[in-house]
């Protein structure tokens, strides 16, 4: 453990002006999310239709849920999950790998394979290059299954189900030689979760970032011993009993420095202007979030982007906030309060900050939630449409939406006229235990050089 000191206090609004670093281009994205969302396009179709991806029962292909119901009142069988897990013969697994490799690793390979190619970047182009690979994940259900009977454990189990092998497996298959890192996270993909400043350094020319959530669970449905799960879905920002519904997710994002992406004529889905992460420190309980720390990480992300330093107008130009949206009575109000204190000072009542959360459509994808929200926000700034939140029916009395000058929307809506030059969104994410992260996104068009021969106004 290392404890460092000497850093500046970033909780103040008066952050020093610093040169804005180069933005990061989101070149391509890929995902496996609930509701048959096997690609970003299918996810967007689901969002535009106001879809809710909820399965009433555990798929029979997982396990016999009826045999586990010794206490039906304490189980939540509803949930959100991808359709199926496919064998990855394409990835040249030997027999031992095929037997021992868990579904999270298989699906991660599939999604990572699809990600650069969706941006027109062939595997031949990145083979042998200094492309970094950074993976965050949490659960190890398949590991527990394989260890039930030590005498029948398959060979190669360490490689097949170890979470530490995920980034190595990807680097090996793609033959990429940049920095790689595997991180154990619970909610939201912490640490280097939402893309952060080292992307702008020379660790590697490009950085592919991905994250899996184990899709094999040994528990019958989602055991509700702590009373935090909700049988009827994940519903942030509304009046209801507290709880959330868990989702399965595998996401990947391929990033480049903006100048490299423009020079190579890569497609640019959106640009990451700034990022930051911090910690709550001591709160009333380790699972109690801090609105002050969340406001501080937002200000730090805008400072990293070179925004919000000289005028509150810079904050009010943000049109949309993708909330972490845990669906809990404590987490949601504190998140919105913290975000509003940073982003809504100076907003006029007719121009509130629009907020939403992908959790209302697919559930809480836990370590996948950070990049799940990033993918949604990317497509929103790209298209100029903010998807609605289908579960937002009766507002929660725990929120003073008018006083905070924020507004959830149940229906799809065009991007608010916060700026004539760009569409800016914020993506918020936090984790139980006190980690917070924030990213600032913009649509990419205004970063492109003007066509030769054009006359500027």
Short mmCIF file of C-alpha atoms in Angstrom, two decimals:
data_model
loop_
_atom_site.label_atom_id
_atom_site.label_comp_id
_atom_site.label_asym_id
_atom_site.label_seq_id
_atom_site.Cartn_x
_atom_site.Cartn_y
_atom_site.Cartn_z
CA UNK A 1 0.00 0.00 0.00
CA UNK A 2 1.26 3.47 -0.86
CA UNK A 3 -0.07 6.71 0.59
CA UNK A 4 1.07 9.88 -1.12
CA UNK A 5 0.78 13.49 -0.01
CA UNK A 6 1.38 16.88 -1.49
CA UNK A 7 -1.51 16.85 -3.97
CA UNK A 8 -3.72 19.92 -4.25
CA UNK A 9 -7.19 20.03 -2.77
CA UNK A 10 -9.58 19.60 -5.71
CA UNK A 11 -12.81 20.10 -3.77
CA UNK A 12 -12.82 23.85 -4.34
CA UNK A 13 -14.62 25.54 -7.23
CA UNK A 14 -11.63 27.82 -7.86
CA UNK A 15 -9.41 25.39 -9.71
CA UNK A 16 -6.26 26.84 -11.28
CA UNK A 17 -6.22 27.32 -15.02
CA UNK A 18 -4.12 24.72 -16.79
CA UNK A 19 -3.53 24.07 -20.48
CA UNK A 20 -6.22 21.77 -21.83
CA UNK A 21 -4.79 18.40 -22.87
CA UNK A 22 -5.52 16.93 -26.26
CA UNK A 23 -8.94 15.28 -26.45
CA UNK A 24 -9.26 11.54 -26.92
CA UNK A 25 -11.19 10.18 -29.87
CA UNK A 26 -13.64 7.35 -29.32
CA UNK A 27 -12.99 5.55 -32.60
CA UNK A 28 -15.18 2.51 -32.09
CA UNK A 29 -17.35 0.77 -29.53
CA UNK A 30 -18.74 -2.73 -29.10
CA UNK A 31 -20.94 -4.38 -26.51
CA UNK A 32 -22.96 -7.35 -25.32
CA UNK A 33 -25.80 -5.93 -23.27
CA UNK A 34 -29.26 -7.15 -22.27
CA UNK A 35 -32.26 -7.02 -24.57
CA UNK A 36 -30.52 -8.68 -27.52
CA UNK A 37 -28.21 -5.65 -27.65
CA UNK A 38 -25.35 -7.54 -29.27
CA UNK A 39 -24.04 -4.35 -30.87
CA UNK A 40 -24.21 -0.60 -30.22
CA UNK A 41 -26.69 -0.21 -33.08
CA UNK A 42 -29.05 -2.73 -31.51
CA UNK A 43 -28.65 -1.05 -28.14
CA UNK A 44 -29.57 2.29 -29.73
CA UNK A 45 -32.64 0.74 -31.35
CA UNK A 46 -33.70 -0.52 -27.91
CA UNK A 47 -33.19 2.92 -26.37
CA UNK A 48 -35.06 4.72 -29.13
CA UNK A 49 -37.99 2.34 -28.70
CA UNK A 50 -38.05 2.92 -24.93
CA UNK A 51 -37.22 -0.73 -24.42
CA UNK A 52 -36.65 -2.47 -21.10
CA UNK A 53 -34.54 -5.59 -21.26
CA UNK A 54 -35.88 -7.72 -18.42
CA UNK A 55 -35.99 -11.50 -18.23
CA UNK A 56 -38.57 -12.92 -15.82
CA UNK A 57 -36.70 -16.16 -15.25
CA UNK A 58 -33.16 -17.41 -15.23
CA UNK A 59 -32.52 -19.02 -18.64
CA UNK A 60 -32.76 -22.79 -18.48
CA UNK A 61 -29.31 -22.99 -20.06
CA UNK A 62 -27.80 -21.52 -16.88
CA UNK A 63 -29.14 -23.87 -14.23
CA UNK A 64 -32.36 -25.31 -12.89
CA UNK A 65 -33.58 -22.39 -10.79
CA UNK A 66 -36.45 -24.42 -9.32
CA UNK A 67 -33.94 -26.66 -7.58
CA UNK A 68 -32.45 -23.71 -5.73
CA UNK A 69 -35.59 -22.15 -4.30
CA UNK A 70 -35.33 -23.21 -0.70
CA UNK A 71 -36.43 -19.70 0.24
CA UNK A 72 -38.36 -18.14 -2.67
CA UNK A 73 -39.02 -14.90 -0.79
CA UNK A 74 -35.32 -14.11 -0.71
CA UNK A 75 -34.60 -14.64 -4.40
CA UNK A 76 -34.92 -12.35 -7.37
CA UNK A 77 -35.03 -14.39 -10.54
CA UNK A 78 -35.72 -11.47 -12.81
CA UNK A 79 -32.70 -9.90 -14.35
CA UNK A 80 -31.02 -8.60 -17.45
CA UNK A 81 -28.66 -10.77 -19.48
CA UNK A 82 -27.30 -11.45 -22.96
CA UNK A 83 -28.98 -14.16 -24.98
CA UNK A 84 -26.34 -16.85 -24.90
CA UNK A 85 -22.67 -17.69 -24.58
CA UNK A 86 -20.97 -19.01 -27.67
CA UNK A 87 -17.89 -21.20 -27.95
CA UNK A 88 -14.96 -19.22 -29.28
CA UNK A 89 -13.41 -21.76 -31.68
CA UNK A 90 -12.23 -18.84 -33.78
CA UNK A 91 -9.80 -17.84 -31.03
CA UNK A 92 -7.73 -21.02 -31.41
CA UNK A 93 -8.43 -22.49 -28.01
CA UNK A 94 -6.92 -25.89 -27.42
CA UNK A 95 -9.02 -28.61 -25.82
CA UNK A 96 -8.01 -27.66 -22.28
CA UNK A 97 -8.85 -24.00 -22.94
CA UNK A 98 -12.22 -24.90 -24.42
CA UNK A 99 -13.18 -26.85 -21.31
CA UNK A 100 -11.83 -24.47 -18.69
CA UNK A 101 -12.34 -21.01 -20.18
CA UNK A 102 -15.20 -19.13 -18.57
CA UNK A 103 -17.95 -17.40 -20.55
CA UNK A 104 -16.84 -13.94 -19.45
CA UNK A 105 -13.46 -14.47 -21.16
CA UNK A 106 -15.08 -15.93 -24.28
CA UNK A 107 -17.52 -13.05 -24.68
CA UNK A 108 -14.84 -10.50 -23.90
CA UNK A 109 -12.73 -11.85 -26.76
CA UNK A 110 -15.68 -11.66 -29.14
CA UNK A 111 -16.48 -8.07 -28.21
CA UNK A 112 -12.85 -6.93 -28.34
CA UNK A 113 -12.48 -8.57 -31.76
CA UNK A 114 -15.50 -6.64 -33.03
CA UNK A 115 -14.52 -3.29 -31.53
CA UNK A 116 -11.63 -2.07 -33.75
CA UNK A 117 -13.15 -3.58 -36.88
CA UNK A 118 -16.36 -1.60 -36.31
CA UNK A 119 -14.17 1.49 -36.72
CA UNK A 120 -12.54 0.21 -39.90
CA UNK A 121 -9.35 -0.81 -38.10
CA UNK A 122 -8.36 -4.30 -39.17
CA UNK A 123 -6.52 -6.63 -36.85
CA UNK A 124 -3.60 -6.58 -39.28
CA UNK A 125 -3.22 -2.84 -38.69
CA UNK A 126 -2.80 -3.17 -34.95
CA UNK A 127 -0.88 -6.47 -34.88
CA UNK A 128 2.56 -5.90 -33.39
CA UNK A 129 1.75 -2.29 -32.50
CA UNK A 130 1.95 -0.53 -29.13
CA UNK A 131 -1.76 -0.78 -28.44
CA UNK A 132 -2.63 -0.82 -24.75
CA UNK A 133 -5.26 -3.07 -23.21
CA UNK A 134 -7.02 -2.25 -19.94
CA UNK A 135 -9.67 -4.54 -18.51
CA UNK A 136 -11.85 -4.25 -15.43
CA UNK A 137 -14.05 -7.00 -14.05
CA UNK A 138 -15.34 -8.40 -10.83
CA UNK A 139 -17.22 -11.66 -10.40
CA UNK A 140 -15.78 -15.15 -10.80
CA UNK A 141 -18.85 -17.37 -10.80
CA UNK A 142 -17.37 -19.80 -13.31
CA UNK A 143 -14.33 -20.15 -11.07
CA UNK A 144 -16.58 -21.25 -8.22
CA UNK A 145 -18.35 -23.77 -10.45
CA UNK A 146 -15.07 -25.32 -11.56
CA UNK A 147 -13.83 -25.56 -7.96
CA UNK A 148 -16.83 -27.40 -6.55
CA UNK A 149 -15.09 -30.72 -6.98
CA UNK A 150 -11.30 -30.36 -6.84
CA UNK A 151 -10.83 -33.86 -8.22
CA UNK A 152 -12.66 -32.94 -11.41
CA UNK A 153 -11.09 -29.58 -12.10
CA UNK A 154 -10.10 -29.32 -15.76
CA UNK A 155 -6.50 -28.70 -16.83
CA UNK A 156 -5.65 -25.13 -17.70
CA UNK A 157 -8.12 -23.69 -15.21
CA UNK A 158 -5.73 -20.94 -14.10
CA UNK A 159 -5.60 -19.54 -17.62
CA UNK A 160 -9.25 -20.24 -18.34
CA UNK A 161 -10.88 -18.47 -15.43
CA UNK A 162 -8.32 -16.20 -13.78
CA UNK A 163 -9.39 -12.56 -13.85
CA UNK A 164 -5.76 -11.47 -14.04
CA UNK A 165 -5.41 -13.20 -17.43
CA UNK A 166 -8.08 -11.16 -19.24
CA UNK A 167 -5.90 -8.34 -20.53
CA UNK A 168 -3.11 -10.81 -21.28
CA UNK A 169 -5.47 -13.05 -23.28
CA UNK A 170 -6.53 -10.10 -25.42
CA UNK A 171 -2.98 -8.88 -25.98
CA UNK A 172 -1.91 -12.41 -26.92
CA UNK A 173 -4.72 -12.96 -29.41
CA UNK A 174 -4.47 -9.53 -31.05
CA UNK A 175 -0.64 -9.50 -30.90
CA UNK A 176 -0.62 -6.03 -29.38
CA UNK A 177 2.40 -4.92 -27.38
CA UNK A 178 1.45 -1.83 -25.42
CA UNK A 179 0.78 -1.45 -21.72
CA UNK A 180 -1.86 -3.74 -20.25
CA UNK A 181 -3.67 -3.79 -16.97
CA UNK A 182 -6.36 -5.83 -15.29
CA UNK A 183 -8.34 -4.23 -12.48
CA UNK A 184 -10.71 -5.82 -9.98
CA UNK A 185 -13.74 -3.54 -9.66
CA UNK A 186 -17.24 -3.86 -8.24
CA UNK A 187 -19.30 -1.02 -9.69
CA UNK A 188 -18.60 1.40 -12.49
CA UNK A 189 -15.03 0.41 -13.57
CA UNK A 190 -12.87 2.43 -11.28
CA UNK A 191 -9.31 3.71 -11.24
CA UNK A 192 -8.58 3.98 -14.92
CA UNK A 193 -12.18 3.06 -15.57
CA UNK A 194 -13.58 5.95 -17.50
CA UNK A 195 -10.76 6.88 -19.90
CA UNK A 196 -8.30 9.16 -18.10
CA UNK A 197 -5.23 11.31 -18.80
CA UNK A 198 -2.59 8.58 -19.37
CA UNK A 199 -4.34 8.05 -22.72
CA UNK A 200 -2.71 11.34 -23.70
CA UNK A 201 0.79 10.18 -22.85
CA UNK A 202 3.18 8.04 -24.84
CA UNK A 203 2.62 4.77 -22.99
CA UNK A 204 1.12 3.48 -26.20
CA UNK A 205 -0.01 4.94 -29.48
CA UNK A 206 -3.56 3.72 -29.07
CA UNK A 207 -5.45 2.29 -26.17
CA UNK A 208 -8.19 -0.27 -26.36
CA UNK A 209 -10.28 -0.26 -23.20
CA UNK A 210 -12.69 -3.01 -22.36
CA UNK A 211 -14.47 -4.51 -19.43
CA UNK A 212 -16.29 -7.75 -18.75
CA UNK A 213 -18.91 -8.75 -16.25
CA UNK A 214 -18.97 -12.49 -15.53
CA UNK A 215 -22.10 -14.01 -17.07
CA UNK A 216 -21.95 -17.26 -15.10
CA UNK A 217 -23.51 -17.05 -11.65
CA UNK A 218 -23.66 -19.84 -9.13
CA UNK A 219 -26.36 -18.22 -7.02
CA UNK A 220 -30.01 -18.91 -7.86
CA UNK A 221 -30.97 -15.72 -9.61
CA UNK A 222 -29.83 -12.80 -7.48
CA UNK A 223 -29.98 -13.64 -3.79
CA UNK A 224 -31.42 -10.68 -1.90
CA UNK A 225 -29.86 -11.24 1.51
CA UNK A 226 -29.07 -7.53 1.83
CA UNK A 227 -32.46 -6.34 0.61
CA UNK A 228 -30.91 -4.22 -2.14
CA UNK A 229 -32.38 -5.98 -5.16
CA UNK A 230 -35.67 -5.04 -6.73
CA UNK A 231 -37.96 -7.64 -8.28
CA UNK A 232 -39.58 -5.24 -10.75
CA UNK A 233 -36.54 -3.58 -12.26
CA UNK A 234 -33.91 -0.87 -11.95
CA UNK A 235 -35.72 2.44 -11.63
CA UNK A 236 -33.57 5.45 -10.70
CA UNK A 237 -35.09 8.85 -9.79
CA UNK A 238 -38.69 7.70 -9.17
CA UNK A 239 -41.01 6.97 -6.25
CA UNK A 240 -40.69 3.32 -5.21
CA UNK A 241 -39.09 1.05 -2.65
CA UNK A 242 -35.31 1.00 -2.90
CA UNK A 243 -33.43 -1.57 -4.90
CA UNK A 244 -31.89 -2.43 -8.20
CA UNK A 245 -31.81 -5.21 -10.76
CA UNK A 246 -28.50 -6.66 -11.86
CA UNK A 247 -27.46 -6.83 -15.50
CA UNK A 248 -24.77 -8.65 -17.42
CA UNK A 249 -22.50 -6.65 -19.67
CA UNK A 250 -19.38 -6.89 -21.79
CA UNK A 251 -18.19 -3.62 -23.33
CA UNK A 252 -15.19 -2.42 -25.32
CA UNK A 253 -14.05 1.02 -26.43
CA UNK A 254 -11.17 1.75 -28.82
CA UNK A 255 -9.45 5.08 -28.18
CA UNK A 256 -6.87 7.21 -29.97
CA UNK A 257 -5.42 10.64 -29.52
CA UNK A 258 -7.66 12.97 -31.48
CA UNK A 259 -4.84 14.19 -33.72
CA UNK A 260 -3.92 10.61 -34.62
CA UNK A 261 -7.52 9.73 -35.40
CA UNK A 262 -7.97 12.82 -37.60
CA UNK A 263 -4.68 12.21 -39.41
CA UNK A 264 -5.61 8.57 -40.08
CA UNK A 265 -9.13 9.53 -41.21
CA UNK A 266 -10.64 7.24 -38.58
CA UNK A 267 -14.32 7.48 -37.75
CA UNK A 268 -14.77 9.44 -34.53
CA UNK A 269 -17.90 8.64 -32.57
CA UNK A 270 -17.24 11.31 -29.94
CA UNK A 271 -14.37 13.07 -28.21
CA UNK A 272 -13.43 12.77 -24.54
CA UNK A 273 -12.48 16.26 -23.40
CA UNK A 274 -11.57 15.50 -19.82
CA UNK A 275 -11.73 12.89 -17.07
CA UNK A 276 -11.08 12.65 -13.35
CA UNK A 277 -11.47 10.30 -10.45
CA UNK A 278 -11.27 10.69 -6.70
CA UNK A 279 -12.36 9.14 -3.42
CA UNK A 280 -14.95 10.10 -0.83
CA UNK A 281 -12.65 9.76 2.13
CA UNK A 282 -14.50 9.17 5.39
CA UNK A 283 -18.30 9.22 5.23
CA UNK A 284 -20.92 8.09 7.78
CA UNK A 285 -20.51 4.56 6.42
CA UNK A 286 -18.22 2.96 3.86
CA UNK A 287 -21.21 2.43 1.56
CA UNK A 288 -22.44 6.01 2.02
CA UNK A 289 -21.61 8.18 -1.01
CA UNK A 290 -20.52 11.80 -0.73
CA UNK A 291 -22.23 14.46 -2.84
CA UNK A 292 -19.34 16.85 -2.11
CA UNK A 293 -16.76 14.40 -3.47
CA UNK A 294 -18.90 13.73 -6.53
CA UNK A 295 -19.19 17.46 -7.20
CA UNK A 296 -15.42 17.74 -6.79
CA UNK A 297 -14.69 15.00 -9.32
CA UNK A 298 -16.99 16.70 -11.85
CA UNK A 299 -15.17 20.01 -11.41
CA UNK A 300 -11.84 18.22 -11.72
CA UNK A 301 -12.93 16.56 -14.98
CA UNK A 302 -13.95 19.94 -16.40
CA UNK A 303 -10.67 21.42 -15.22
CA UNK A 304 -8.86 18.57 -16.98
CA UNK A 305 -10.74 19.53 -20.14
CA UNK A 306 -9.87 23.20 -19.72
CA UNK A 307 -13.53 23.98 -19.09
CA UNK A 308 -15.33 25.64 -16.22
CA UNK A 309 -12.34 27.62 -15.06
CA UNK A 310 -13.25 31.17 -15.99
CA UNK A 311 -17.02 31.17 -16.23
CA UNK A 312 -19.96 29.21 -14.88
CA UNK A 313 -21.28 29.32 -18.44
CA UNK A 314 -18.89 26.52 -19.34
CA UNK A 315 -20.77 24.18 -17.01
CA UNK A 316 -24.18 25.30 -18.21
CA UNK A 317 -23.25 24.46 -21.80
CA UNK A 318 -23.49 20.78 -20.86
CA UNK A 319 -26.80 19.47 -22.14
CA UNK A 320 -27.00 16.00 -20.63
CA UNK A 321 -25.76 14.01 -17.64
CA UNK A 322 -25.65 10.22 -17.81
CA UNK A 323 -26.06 9.28 -14.15
CA UNK A 324 -24.70 6.20 -12.48
CA UNK A 325 -28.28 5.74 -11.27
CA UNK A 326 -27.98 2.91 -8.78
CA UNK A 327 -31.71 2.92 -8.04
CA UNK A 328 -31.11 3.18 -4.28
CA UNK A 329 -32.72 5.72 -1.92
CA UNK A 330 -29.34 7.02 -0.73
CA UNK A 331 -27.24 6.87 -3.88
CA UNK A 332 -29.52 8.58 -6.40
CA UNK A 333 -30.38 11.78 -4.46
CA UNK A 334 -26.77 12.34 -3.41
CA UNK A 335 -25.53 11.81 -6.96
CA UNK A 336 -28.00 14.30 -8.42
CA UNK A 337 -27.33 16.81 -5.64
CA UNK A 338 -23.57 16.62 -6.22
CA UNK A 339 -23.91 16.91 -9.98
CA UNK A 340 -26.31 19.84 -9.71
CA UNK A 341 -24.00 21.75 -7.39
CA UNK A 342 -21.28 21.54 -10.04
CA UNK A 343 -23.22 21.77 -13.30
CA UNK A 344 -26.39 23.72 -12.55
CA UNK A 345 -25.29 26.90 -10.79
CA UNK A 346 -26.37 29.74 -13.05
CA UNK A 347 -28.80 27.69 -15.12
CA UNK A 348 -32.11 29.33 -15.84
CA UNK A 349 -35.26 27.41 -14.80
CA UNK A 350 -36.41 26.99 -18.43
CA UNK A 351 -33.05 25.35 -19.28
CA UNK A 352 -32.52 22.54 -16.74
CA UNK A 353 -29.83 19.90 -17.05
CA UNK A 354 -31.36 16.78 -18.61
CA UNK A 355 -30.44 13.63 -16.69
CA UNK A 356 -30.93 9.94 -17.34
CA UNK A 357 -29.45 6.51 -16.74
CA UNK A 358 -29.05 3.40 -18.87
CA UNK A 359 -29.97 1.42 -15.76
CA UNK A 360 -33.61 2.25 -16.41
CA UNK A 361 -33.39 0.25 -19.65
CA UNK A 362 -31.03 -2.63 -18.93
CA UNK A 363 -30.45 -2.73 -15.17
CA UNK A 364 -27.25 -2.18 -13.22
CA UNK A 365 -24.31 -3.79 -14.99
CA UNK A 366 -22.08 -3.22 -11.96
CA UNK A 367 -18.40 -3.23 -13.12
CA UNK A 368 -19.72 -2.72 -16.65
CA UNK A 369 -21.86 0.28 -15.67
CA UNK A 370 -19.24 2.96 -16.32
CA UNK A 371 -18.53 1.98 -19.93
CA UNK A 372 -22.18 1.04 -20.53
CA UNK A 373 -23.10 4.63 -19.70
CA UNK A 374 -20.19 5.94 -21.76
CA UNK A 375 -21.43 4.02 -24.82
CA UNK A 376 -24.95 5.41 -24.39
CA UNK A 377 -23.65 8.97 -24.00
CA UNK A 378 -21.39 8.55 -27.03
CA UNK A 379 -24.33 7.64 -29.24
CA UNK A 380 -26.42 10.44 -27.75
CA UNK A 381 -23.92 13.22 -28.54
CA UNK A 382 -23.28 11.63 -31.93
CA UNK A 383 -26.95 11.58 -32.92
CA UNK A 384 -28.19 14.69 -31.13
CA UNK A 385 -30.95 12.71 -29.42
CA UNK A 386 -31.27 12.03 -25.69
CA UNK A 387 -32.99 8.69 -25.02
CA UNK A 388 -35.83 8.67 -22.53
CA UNK A 389 -35.99 6.74 -19.27
CA UNK A 390 -38.93 4.32 -19.58
CA UNK A 391 -39.23 3.77 -15.83
CA UNK A 392 -39.54 7.46 -15.00
CA UNK A 393 -43.26 7.66 -14.24
CA UNK A 394 -43.76 9.07 -10.73
CA UNK A 395 -40.91 11.34 -9.55
CA UNK A 396 -39.35 10.50 -6.22
CA UNK A 397 -40.12 12.92 -3.36
CA UNK A 398 -36.44 12.67 -2.42
CA UNK A 399 -35.56 14.95 -5.34
CA UNK A 400 -36.16 18.67 -5.70
CA UNK A 401 -35.79 18.59 -9.47
CA UNK A 402 -36.99 22.18 -9.94
CA UNK A 403 -34.80 23.54 -7.17
CA UNK A 404 -31.74 21.68 -8.44
CA UNK A 405 -32.58 22.67 -12.03
CA UNK A 406 -32.34 19.15 -13.37
CA UNK A 407 -34.96 17.18 -15.25
CA UNK A 408 -35.24 13.49 -16.12
CA UNK A 409 -37.07 12.74 -19.33
CA UNK A 410 -39.29 9.74 -19.91
CA UNK A 411 -39.36 10.25 -23.68
CA UNK A 412 -36.70 10.72 -26.34
CA UNK A 413 -35.90 14.37 -26.95
CA UNK A 414 -33.65 16.46 -29.21
CA UNK A 415 -30.46 17.85 -27.74
CA UNK A 416 -31.12 21.05 -25.77
CA UNK A 417 -29.83 24.31 -27.23
CA UNK A 418 -27.08 24.80 -24.67
CA UNK A 419 -24.50 25.68 -27.31
CA UNK A 420 -24.51 26.48 -31.00
CA UNK A 421 -21.13 24.81 -31.55
CA UNK A 422 -21.27 21.41 -29.90
CA UNK A 423 -23.19 18.85 -27.92
CA UNK A 424 -21.57 18.21 -24.55
CA UNK A 425 -22.45 15.43 -22.12
CA UNK A 426 -21.15 14.31 -18.76
CA UNK A 427 -20.87 10.68 -17.67
CA UNK A 428 -20.90 10.02 -13.94
CA UNK A 429 -19.92 6.83 -12.17
CA UNK A 430 -19.18 5.84 -8.61
CA UNK A 431 -18.53 2.71 -6.63
CA UNK A 432 -19.49 1.41 -3.23
CA UNK A 433 -16.57 2.08 -0.95
CA UNK A 434 -16.06 5.65 -2.11
CA UNK A 435 -14.56 5.78 -5.63
CA UNK A 436 -15.88 8.37 -8.08
CA UNK A 437 -15.16 9.00 -11.76
CA UNK A 438 -16.39 11.45 -14.36
CA UNK A 439 -15.88 12.00 -18.08
CA UNK A 440 -16.76 14.95 -20.32
CA UNK A 441 -17.79 14.10 -23.89
CA UNK A 442 -18.50 16.20 -26.97
CA UNK A 443 -19.57 15.45 -30.50
CA UNK A 444 -16.60 15.30 -32.81
CA UNK A 445 -17.55 17.55 -35.73
CA UNK A 446 -16.18 20.82 -34.39
CA UNK A 447 -12.74 19.24 -33.88
CA UNK A 448 -12.35 18.47 -37.58
CA UNK A 449 -10.28 20.87 -39.67
CA UNK A 450 -12.30 23.03 -42.04
CA UNK A 451 -12.35 21.76 -45.65
CA UNK A 452 -9.78 23.43 -47.86
CA UNK A 453 -11.19 26.40 -49.72
CA UNK A 454 -13.96 27.00 -47.19
CA UNK A 455 -14.61 30.52 -45.97
CA UNK A 456 -14.93 30.93 -42.22
CA UNK A 457 -17.65 33.17 -40.89
#
